[in-house]
mmCIF file with all atom_site columns, C-alpha atoms in Angstrom:
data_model
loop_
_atom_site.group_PDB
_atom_site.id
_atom_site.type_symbol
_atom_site.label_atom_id
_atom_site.label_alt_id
_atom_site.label_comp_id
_atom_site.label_asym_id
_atom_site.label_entity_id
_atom_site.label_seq_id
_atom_site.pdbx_PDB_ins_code
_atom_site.Cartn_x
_atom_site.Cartn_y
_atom_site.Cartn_z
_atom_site.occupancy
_atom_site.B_iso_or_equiv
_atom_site.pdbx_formal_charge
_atom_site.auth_seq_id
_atom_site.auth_comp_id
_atom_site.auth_asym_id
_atom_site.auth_atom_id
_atom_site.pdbx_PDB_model_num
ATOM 1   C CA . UNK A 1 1   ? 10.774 -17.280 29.646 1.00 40.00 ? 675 UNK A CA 1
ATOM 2   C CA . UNK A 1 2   ? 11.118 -15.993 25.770 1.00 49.00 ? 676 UNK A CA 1
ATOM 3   C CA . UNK A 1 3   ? 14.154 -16.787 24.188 1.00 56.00 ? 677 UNK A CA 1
ATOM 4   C CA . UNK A 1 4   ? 16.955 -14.585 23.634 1.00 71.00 ? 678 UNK A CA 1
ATOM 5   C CA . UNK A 1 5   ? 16.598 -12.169 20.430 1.00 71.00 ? 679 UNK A CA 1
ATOM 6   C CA . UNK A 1 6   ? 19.695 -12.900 19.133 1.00 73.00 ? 680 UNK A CA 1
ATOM 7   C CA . UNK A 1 7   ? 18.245 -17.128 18.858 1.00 84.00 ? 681 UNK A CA 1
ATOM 8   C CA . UNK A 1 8   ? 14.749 -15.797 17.354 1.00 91.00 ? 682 UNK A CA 1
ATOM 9   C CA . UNK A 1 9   ? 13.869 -17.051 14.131 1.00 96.00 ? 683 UNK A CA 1
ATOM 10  C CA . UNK A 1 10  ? 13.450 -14.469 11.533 1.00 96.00 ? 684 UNK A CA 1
ATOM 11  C CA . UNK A 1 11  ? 12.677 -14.770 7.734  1.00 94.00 ? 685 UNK A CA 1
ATOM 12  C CA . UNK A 1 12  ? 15.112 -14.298 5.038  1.00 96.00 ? 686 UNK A CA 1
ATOM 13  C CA . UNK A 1 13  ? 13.819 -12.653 1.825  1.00 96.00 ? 687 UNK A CA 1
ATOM 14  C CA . UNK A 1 14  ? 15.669 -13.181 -1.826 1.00 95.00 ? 688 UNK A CA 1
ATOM 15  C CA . UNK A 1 15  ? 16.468 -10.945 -4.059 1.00 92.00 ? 689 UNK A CA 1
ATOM 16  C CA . UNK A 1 16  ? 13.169 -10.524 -5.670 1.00 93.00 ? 690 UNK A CA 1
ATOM 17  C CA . UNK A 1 17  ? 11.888 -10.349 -2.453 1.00 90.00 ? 691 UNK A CA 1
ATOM 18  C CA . UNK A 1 18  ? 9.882  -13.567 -1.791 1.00 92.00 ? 692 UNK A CA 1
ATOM 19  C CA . UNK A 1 19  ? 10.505 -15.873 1.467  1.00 94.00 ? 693 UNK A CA 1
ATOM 20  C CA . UNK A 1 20  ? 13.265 -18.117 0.693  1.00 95.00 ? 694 UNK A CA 1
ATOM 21  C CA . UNK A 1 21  ? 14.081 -19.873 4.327  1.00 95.00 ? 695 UNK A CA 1
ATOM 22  C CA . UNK A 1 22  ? 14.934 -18.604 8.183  1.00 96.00 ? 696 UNK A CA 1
ATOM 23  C CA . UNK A 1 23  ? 17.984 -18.233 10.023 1.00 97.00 ? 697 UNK A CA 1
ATOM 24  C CA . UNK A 1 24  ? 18.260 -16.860 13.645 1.00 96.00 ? 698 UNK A CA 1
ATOM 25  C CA . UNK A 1 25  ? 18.262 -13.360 14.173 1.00 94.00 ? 699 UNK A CA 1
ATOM 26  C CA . UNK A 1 26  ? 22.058 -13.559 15.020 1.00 94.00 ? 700 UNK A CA 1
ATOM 27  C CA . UNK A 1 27  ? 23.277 -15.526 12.330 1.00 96.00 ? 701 UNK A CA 1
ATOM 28  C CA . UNK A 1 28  ? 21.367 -12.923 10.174 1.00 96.00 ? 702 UNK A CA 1
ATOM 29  C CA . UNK A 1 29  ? 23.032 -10.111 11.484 1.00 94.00 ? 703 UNK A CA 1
ATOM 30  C CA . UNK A 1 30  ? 26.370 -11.825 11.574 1.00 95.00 ? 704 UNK A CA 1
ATOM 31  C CA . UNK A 1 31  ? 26.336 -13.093 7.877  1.00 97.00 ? 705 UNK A CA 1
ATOM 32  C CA . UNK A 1 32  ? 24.348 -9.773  6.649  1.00 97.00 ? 706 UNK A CA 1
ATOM 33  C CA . UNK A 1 33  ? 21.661 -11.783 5.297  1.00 97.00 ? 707 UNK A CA 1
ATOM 34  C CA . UNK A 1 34  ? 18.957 -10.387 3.070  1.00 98.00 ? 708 UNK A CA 1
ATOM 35  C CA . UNK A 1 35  ? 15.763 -10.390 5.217  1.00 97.00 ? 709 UNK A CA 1
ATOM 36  C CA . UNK A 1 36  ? 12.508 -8.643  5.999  1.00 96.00 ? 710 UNK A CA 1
ATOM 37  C CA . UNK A 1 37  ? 11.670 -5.850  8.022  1.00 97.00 ? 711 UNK A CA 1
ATOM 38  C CA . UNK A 1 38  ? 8.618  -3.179  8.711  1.00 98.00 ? 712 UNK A CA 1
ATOM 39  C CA . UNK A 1 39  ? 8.476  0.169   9.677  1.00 98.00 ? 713 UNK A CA 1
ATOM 40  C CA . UNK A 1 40  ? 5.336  2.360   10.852 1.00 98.00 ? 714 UNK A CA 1
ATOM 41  C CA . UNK A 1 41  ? 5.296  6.080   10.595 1.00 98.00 ? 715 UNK A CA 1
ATOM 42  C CA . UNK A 1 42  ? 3.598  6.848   13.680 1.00 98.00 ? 716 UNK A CA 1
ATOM 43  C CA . UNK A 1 43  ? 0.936  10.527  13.239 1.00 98.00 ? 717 UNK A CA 1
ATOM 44  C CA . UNK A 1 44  ? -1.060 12.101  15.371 1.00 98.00 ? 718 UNK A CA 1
ATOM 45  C CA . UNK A 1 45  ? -4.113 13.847  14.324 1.00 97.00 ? 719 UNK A CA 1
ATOM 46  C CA . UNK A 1 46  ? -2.551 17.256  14.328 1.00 96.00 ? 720 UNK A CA 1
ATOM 47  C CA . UNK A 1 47  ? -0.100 15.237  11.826 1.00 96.00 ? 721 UNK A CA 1
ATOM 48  C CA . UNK A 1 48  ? 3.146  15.760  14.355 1.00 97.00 ? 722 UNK A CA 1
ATOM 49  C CA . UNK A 1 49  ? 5.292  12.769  13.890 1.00 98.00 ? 723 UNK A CA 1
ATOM 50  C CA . UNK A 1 50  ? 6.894  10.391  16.489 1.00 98.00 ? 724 UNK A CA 1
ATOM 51  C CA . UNK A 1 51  ? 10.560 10.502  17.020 1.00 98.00 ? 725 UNK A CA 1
ATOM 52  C CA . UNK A 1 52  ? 12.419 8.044   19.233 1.00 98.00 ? 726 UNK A CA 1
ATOM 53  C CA . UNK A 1 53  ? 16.239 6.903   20.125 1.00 98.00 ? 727 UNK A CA 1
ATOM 54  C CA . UNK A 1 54  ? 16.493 3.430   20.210 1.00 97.00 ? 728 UNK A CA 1
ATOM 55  C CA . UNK A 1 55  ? 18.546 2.339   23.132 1.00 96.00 ? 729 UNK A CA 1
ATOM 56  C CA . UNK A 1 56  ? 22.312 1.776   23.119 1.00 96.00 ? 730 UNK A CA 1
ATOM 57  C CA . UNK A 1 57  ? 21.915 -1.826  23.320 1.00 93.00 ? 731 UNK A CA 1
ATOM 58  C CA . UNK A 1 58  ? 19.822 -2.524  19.973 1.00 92.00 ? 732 UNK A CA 1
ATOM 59  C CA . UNK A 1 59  ? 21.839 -5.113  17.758 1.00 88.00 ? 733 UNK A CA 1
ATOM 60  C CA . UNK A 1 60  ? 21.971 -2.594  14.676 1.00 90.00 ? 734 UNK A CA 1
ATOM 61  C CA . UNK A 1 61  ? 22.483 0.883   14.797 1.00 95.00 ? 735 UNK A CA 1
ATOM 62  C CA . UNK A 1 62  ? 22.394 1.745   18.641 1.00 95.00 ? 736 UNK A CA 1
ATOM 63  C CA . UNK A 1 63  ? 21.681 5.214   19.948 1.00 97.00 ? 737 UNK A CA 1
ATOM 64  C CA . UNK A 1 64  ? 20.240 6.347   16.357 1.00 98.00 ? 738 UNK A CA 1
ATOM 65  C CA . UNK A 1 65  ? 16.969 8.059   16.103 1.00 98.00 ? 739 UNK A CA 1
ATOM 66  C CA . UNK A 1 66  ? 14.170 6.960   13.843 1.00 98.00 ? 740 UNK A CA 1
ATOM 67  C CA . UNK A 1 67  ? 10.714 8.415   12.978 1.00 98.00 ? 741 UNK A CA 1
ATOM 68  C CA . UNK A 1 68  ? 9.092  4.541   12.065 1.00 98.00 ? 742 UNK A CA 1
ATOM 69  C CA . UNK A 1 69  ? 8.453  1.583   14.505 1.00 97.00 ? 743 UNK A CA 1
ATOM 70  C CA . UNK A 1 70  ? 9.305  -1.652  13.662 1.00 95.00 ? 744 UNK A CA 1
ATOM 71  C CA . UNK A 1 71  ? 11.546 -4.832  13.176 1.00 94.00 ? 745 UNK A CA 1
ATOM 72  C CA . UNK A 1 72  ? 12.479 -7.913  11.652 1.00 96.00 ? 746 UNK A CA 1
ATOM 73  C CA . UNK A 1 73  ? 9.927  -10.421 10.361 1.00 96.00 ? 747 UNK A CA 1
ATOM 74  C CA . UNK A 1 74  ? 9.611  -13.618 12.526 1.00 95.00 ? 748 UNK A CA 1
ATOM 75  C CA . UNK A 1 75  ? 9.612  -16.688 10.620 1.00 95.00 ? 749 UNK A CA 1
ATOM 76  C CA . UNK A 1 76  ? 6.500  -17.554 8.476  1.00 93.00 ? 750 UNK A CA 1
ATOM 77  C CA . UNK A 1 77  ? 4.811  -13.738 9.636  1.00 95.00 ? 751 UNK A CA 1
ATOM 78  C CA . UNK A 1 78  ? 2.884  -11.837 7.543  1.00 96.00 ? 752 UNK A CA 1
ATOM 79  C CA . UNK A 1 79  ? 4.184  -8.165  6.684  1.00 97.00 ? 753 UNK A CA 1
ATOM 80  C CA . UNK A 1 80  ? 0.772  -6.349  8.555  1.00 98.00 ? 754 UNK A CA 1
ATOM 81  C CA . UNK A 1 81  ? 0.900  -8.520  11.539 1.00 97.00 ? 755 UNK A CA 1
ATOM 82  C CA . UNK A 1 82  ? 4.333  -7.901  11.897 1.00 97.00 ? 756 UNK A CA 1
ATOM 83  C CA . UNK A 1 83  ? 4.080  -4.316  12.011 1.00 98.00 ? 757 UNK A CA 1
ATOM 84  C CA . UNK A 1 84  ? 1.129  -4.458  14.782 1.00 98.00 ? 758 UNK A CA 1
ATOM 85  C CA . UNK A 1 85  ? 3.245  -6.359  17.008 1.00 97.00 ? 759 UNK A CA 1
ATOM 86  C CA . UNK A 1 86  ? 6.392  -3.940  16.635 1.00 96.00 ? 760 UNK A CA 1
ATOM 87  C CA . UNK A 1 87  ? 4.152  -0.921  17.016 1.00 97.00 ? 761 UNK A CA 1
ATOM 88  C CA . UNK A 1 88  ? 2.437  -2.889  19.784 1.00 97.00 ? 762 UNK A CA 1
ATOM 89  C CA . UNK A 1 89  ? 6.182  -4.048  21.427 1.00 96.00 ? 763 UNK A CA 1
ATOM 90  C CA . UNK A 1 90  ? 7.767  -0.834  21.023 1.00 96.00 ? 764 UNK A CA 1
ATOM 91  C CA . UNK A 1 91  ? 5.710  2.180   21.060 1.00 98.00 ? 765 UNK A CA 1
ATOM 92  C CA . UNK A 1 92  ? 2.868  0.114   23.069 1.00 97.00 ? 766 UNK A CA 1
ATOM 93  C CA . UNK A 1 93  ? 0.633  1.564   20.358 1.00 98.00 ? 767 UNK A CA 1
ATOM 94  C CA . UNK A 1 94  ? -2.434 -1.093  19.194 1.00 97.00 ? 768 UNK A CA 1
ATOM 95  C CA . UNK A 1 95  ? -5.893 -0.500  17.829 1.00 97.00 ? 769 UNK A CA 1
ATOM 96  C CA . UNK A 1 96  ? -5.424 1.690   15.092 1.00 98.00 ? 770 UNK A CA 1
ATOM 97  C CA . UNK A 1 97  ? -4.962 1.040   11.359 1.00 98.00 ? 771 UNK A CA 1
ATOM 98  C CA . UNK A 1 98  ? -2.050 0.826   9.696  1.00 98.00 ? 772 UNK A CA 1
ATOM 99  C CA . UNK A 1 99  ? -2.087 2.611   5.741  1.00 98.00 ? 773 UNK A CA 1
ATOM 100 C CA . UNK A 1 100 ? 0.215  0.675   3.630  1.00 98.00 ? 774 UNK A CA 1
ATOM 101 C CA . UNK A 1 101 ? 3.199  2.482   2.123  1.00 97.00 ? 775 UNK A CA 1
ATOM 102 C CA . UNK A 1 102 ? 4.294  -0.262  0.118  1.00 97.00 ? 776 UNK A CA 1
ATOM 103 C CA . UNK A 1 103 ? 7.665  -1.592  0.285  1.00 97.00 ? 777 UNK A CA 1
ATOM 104 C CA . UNK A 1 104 ? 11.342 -0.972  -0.324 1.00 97.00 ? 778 UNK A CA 1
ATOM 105 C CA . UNK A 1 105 ? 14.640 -2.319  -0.486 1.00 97.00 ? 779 UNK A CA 1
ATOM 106 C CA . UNK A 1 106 ? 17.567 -1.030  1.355  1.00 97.00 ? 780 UNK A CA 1
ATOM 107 C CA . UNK A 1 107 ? 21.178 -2.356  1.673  1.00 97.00 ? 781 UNK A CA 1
ATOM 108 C CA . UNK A 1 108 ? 24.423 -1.427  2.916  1.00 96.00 ? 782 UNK A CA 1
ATOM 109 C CA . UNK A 1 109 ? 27.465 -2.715  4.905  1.00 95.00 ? 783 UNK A CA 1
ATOM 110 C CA . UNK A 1 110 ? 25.413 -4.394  8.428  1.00 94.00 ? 784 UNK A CA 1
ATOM 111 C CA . UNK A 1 111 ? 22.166 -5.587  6.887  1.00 96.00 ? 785 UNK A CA 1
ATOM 112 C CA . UNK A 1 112 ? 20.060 -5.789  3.896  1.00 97.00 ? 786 UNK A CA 1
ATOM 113 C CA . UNK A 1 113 ? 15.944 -5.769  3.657  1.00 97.00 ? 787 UNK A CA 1
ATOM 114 C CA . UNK A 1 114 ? 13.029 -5.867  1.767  1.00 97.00 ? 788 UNK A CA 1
ATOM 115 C CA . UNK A 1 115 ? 11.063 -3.111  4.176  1.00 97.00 ? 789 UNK A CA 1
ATOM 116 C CA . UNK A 1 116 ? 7.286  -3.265  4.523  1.00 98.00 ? 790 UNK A CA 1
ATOM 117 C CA . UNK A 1 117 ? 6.114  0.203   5.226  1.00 98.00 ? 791 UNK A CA 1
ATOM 118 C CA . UNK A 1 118 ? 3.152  1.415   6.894  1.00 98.00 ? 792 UNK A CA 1
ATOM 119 C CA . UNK A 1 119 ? 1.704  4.516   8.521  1.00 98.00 ? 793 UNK A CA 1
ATOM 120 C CA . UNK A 1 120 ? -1.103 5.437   11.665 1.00 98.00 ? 794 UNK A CA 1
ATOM 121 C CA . UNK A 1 121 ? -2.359 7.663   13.077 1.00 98.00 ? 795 UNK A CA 1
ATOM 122 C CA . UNK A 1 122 ? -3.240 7.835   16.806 1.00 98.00 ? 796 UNK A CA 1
ATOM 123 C CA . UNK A 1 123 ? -3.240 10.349  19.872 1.00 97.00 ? 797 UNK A CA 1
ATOM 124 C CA . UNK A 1 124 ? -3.767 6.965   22.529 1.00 89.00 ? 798 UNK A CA 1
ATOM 125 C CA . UNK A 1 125 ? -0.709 7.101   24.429 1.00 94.00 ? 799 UNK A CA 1
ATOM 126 C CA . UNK A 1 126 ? 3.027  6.365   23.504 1.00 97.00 ? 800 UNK A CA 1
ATOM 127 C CA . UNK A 1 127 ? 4.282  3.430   26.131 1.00 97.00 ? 801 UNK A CA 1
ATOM 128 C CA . UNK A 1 128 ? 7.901  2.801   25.567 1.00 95.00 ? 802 UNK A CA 1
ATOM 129 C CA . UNK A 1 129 ? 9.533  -0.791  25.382 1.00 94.00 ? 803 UNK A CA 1
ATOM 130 C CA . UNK A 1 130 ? 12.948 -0.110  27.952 1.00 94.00 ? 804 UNK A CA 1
ATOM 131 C CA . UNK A 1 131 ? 14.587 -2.297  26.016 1.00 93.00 ? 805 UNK A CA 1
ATOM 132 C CA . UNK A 1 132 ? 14.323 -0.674  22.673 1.00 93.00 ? 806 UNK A CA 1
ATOM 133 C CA . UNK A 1 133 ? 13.604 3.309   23.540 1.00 96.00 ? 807 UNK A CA 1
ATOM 134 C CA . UNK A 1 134 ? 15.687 5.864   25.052 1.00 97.00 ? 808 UNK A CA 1
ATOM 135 C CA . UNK A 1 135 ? 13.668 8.290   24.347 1.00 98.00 ? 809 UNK A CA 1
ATOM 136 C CA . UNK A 1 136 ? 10.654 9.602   22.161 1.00 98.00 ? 810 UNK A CA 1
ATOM 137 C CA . UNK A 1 137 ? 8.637  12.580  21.645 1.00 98.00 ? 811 UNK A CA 1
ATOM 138 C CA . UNK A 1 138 ? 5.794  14.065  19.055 1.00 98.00 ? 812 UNK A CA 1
ATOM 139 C CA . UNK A 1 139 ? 7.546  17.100  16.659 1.00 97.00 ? 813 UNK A CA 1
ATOM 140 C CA . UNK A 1 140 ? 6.136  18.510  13.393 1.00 96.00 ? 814 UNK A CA 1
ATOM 141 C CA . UNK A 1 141 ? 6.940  17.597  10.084 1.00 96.00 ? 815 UNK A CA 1
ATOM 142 C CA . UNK A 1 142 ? 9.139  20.905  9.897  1.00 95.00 ? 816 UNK A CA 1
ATOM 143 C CA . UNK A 1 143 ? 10.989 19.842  13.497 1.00 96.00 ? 817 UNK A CA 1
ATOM 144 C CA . UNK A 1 144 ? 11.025 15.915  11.931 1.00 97.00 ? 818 UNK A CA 1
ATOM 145 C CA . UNK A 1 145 ? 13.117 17.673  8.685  1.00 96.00 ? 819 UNK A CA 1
ATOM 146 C CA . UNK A 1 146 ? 15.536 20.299  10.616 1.00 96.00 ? 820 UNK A CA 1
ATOM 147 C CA . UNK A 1 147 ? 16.595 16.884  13.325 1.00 97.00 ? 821 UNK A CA 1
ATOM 148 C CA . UNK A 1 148 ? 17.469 14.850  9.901  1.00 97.00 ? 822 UNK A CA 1
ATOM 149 C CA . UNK A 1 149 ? 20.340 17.421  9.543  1.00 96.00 ? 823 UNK A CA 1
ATOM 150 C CA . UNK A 1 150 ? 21.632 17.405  13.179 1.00 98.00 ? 824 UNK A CA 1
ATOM 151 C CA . UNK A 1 151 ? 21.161 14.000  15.073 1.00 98.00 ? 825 UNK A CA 1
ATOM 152 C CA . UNK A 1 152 ? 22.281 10.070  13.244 1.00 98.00 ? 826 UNK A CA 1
ATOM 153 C CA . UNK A 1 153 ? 19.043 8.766   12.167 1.00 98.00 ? 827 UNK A CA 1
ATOM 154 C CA . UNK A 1 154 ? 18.259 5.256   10.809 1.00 97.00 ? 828 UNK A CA 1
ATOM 155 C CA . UNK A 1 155 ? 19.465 5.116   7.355  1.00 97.00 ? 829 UNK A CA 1
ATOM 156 C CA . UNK A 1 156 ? 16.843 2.903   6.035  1.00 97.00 ? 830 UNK A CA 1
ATOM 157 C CA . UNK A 1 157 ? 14.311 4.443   7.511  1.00 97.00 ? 831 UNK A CA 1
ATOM 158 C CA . UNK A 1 158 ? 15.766 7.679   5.566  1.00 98.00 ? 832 UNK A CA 1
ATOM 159 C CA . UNK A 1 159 ? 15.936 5.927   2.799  1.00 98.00 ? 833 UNK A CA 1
ATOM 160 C CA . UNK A 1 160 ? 13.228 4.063   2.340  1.00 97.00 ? 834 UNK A CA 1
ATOM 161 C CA . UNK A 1 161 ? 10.857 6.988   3.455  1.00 98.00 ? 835 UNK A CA 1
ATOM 162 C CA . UNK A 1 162 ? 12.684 9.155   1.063  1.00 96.00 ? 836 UNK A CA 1
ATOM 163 C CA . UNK A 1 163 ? 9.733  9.868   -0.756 1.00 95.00 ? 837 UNK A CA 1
ATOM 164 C CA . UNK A 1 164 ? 7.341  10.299  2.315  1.00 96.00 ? 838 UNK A CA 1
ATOM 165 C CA . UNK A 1 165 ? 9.992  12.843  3.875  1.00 96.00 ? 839 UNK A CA 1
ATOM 166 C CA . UNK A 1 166 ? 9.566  14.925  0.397  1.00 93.00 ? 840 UNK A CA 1
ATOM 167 C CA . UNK A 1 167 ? 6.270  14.859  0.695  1.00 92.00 ? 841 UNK A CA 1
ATOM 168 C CA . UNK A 1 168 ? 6.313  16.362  3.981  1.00 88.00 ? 842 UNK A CA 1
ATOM 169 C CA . UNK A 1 169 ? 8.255  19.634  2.548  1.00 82.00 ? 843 UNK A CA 1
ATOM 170 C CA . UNK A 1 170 ? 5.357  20.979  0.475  1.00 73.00 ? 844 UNK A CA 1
ATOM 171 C CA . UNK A 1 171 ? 2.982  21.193  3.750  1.00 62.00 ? 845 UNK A CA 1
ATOM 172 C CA . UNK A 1 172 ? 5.306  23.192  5.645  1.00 61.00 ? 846 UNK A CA 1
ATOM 173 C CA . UNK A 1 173 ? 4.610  27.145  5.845  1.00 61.00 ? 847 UNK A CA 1
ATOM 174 C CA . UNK A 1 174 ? 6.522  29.932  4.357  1.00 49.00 ? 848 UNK A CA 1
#
């Protein structure tokens, strides 16, 4: 049987954003400690985007929609194999190659991250983790941009994909 998520062991990140130790996953969350995270912009080829709610029960930010897979590093994990096992876990999405995006910081009052970012494209099917999605469905970039202004998305994921998201603009018609 795995172990709970909250007594996983994740690793913390300093300021400069190197590896500097591990806590568990809840003592990170409860003390807001400065960790690491990835996130995968999930395409198809006719470059629609995946959208998903994560479930009420996720430890930060429950209900809120986000347009990247991903999570919290595991102790001693590498960045890329993180993100295949997130995209893997949650979307159920393996095989394909992840771009790198590069990385970002993001802060506020629940958590702080150095966020390794990644994007793929694939038209395989989308298998949903229960645990983790509510709900998920393909929308264009123009759909992706008009649901920013009406439904509570993740804020690093806004963020941190800020320029990505202004990239998408320039594409649209009209």
């Amino acid at each position: 049987m795995d172990p709970s998520p909250a007594a996983e062991v994740v690793a913390l990140y300093d300021e400069a954003g190197r590896p500097c130790g591990t806590a568990t996953r809840a003592r990170m969350r409860a003390e807001n400690l400065r960790h690491a995270a990835t996130a995968v912009v999930v395409r198809n080829s006719a470059g629609d985007v995946y959208v998903h709610r994560r479930t009420d029960t996720k430890d930060l930010y429950p209900g809120r929609y986000d347009f990247c897979a991903g999570g919290v590093l595991r102790a001693e994990e590498d960045p890329l194999d993180s993100a295949r096992r997130e995209l893997a876990e949650e979307l159920g999405v393996t095989g394909v190659e992840l771009a790198p995006l590069g990385w970002a910081d993001y802060a506020d009052e629940r958590t702080r991250m150095r966020e390794f970012r990644y994007e793929c494209t694939t038209d395989g099917p989308i298998v949903w983790q229960a645990e983790e999605v509510a709900w998920g469905a393909w929308v264009t970039p123009g759909r992706l941009l008009e649901m920013l202004t009406e439904v509570p998305f993740m804020p690093d994921s806004v963020a941190n994909f800020r320029d990505w998201l202004d990239d998408l603009r320039p594409s649209l018609p009209g």
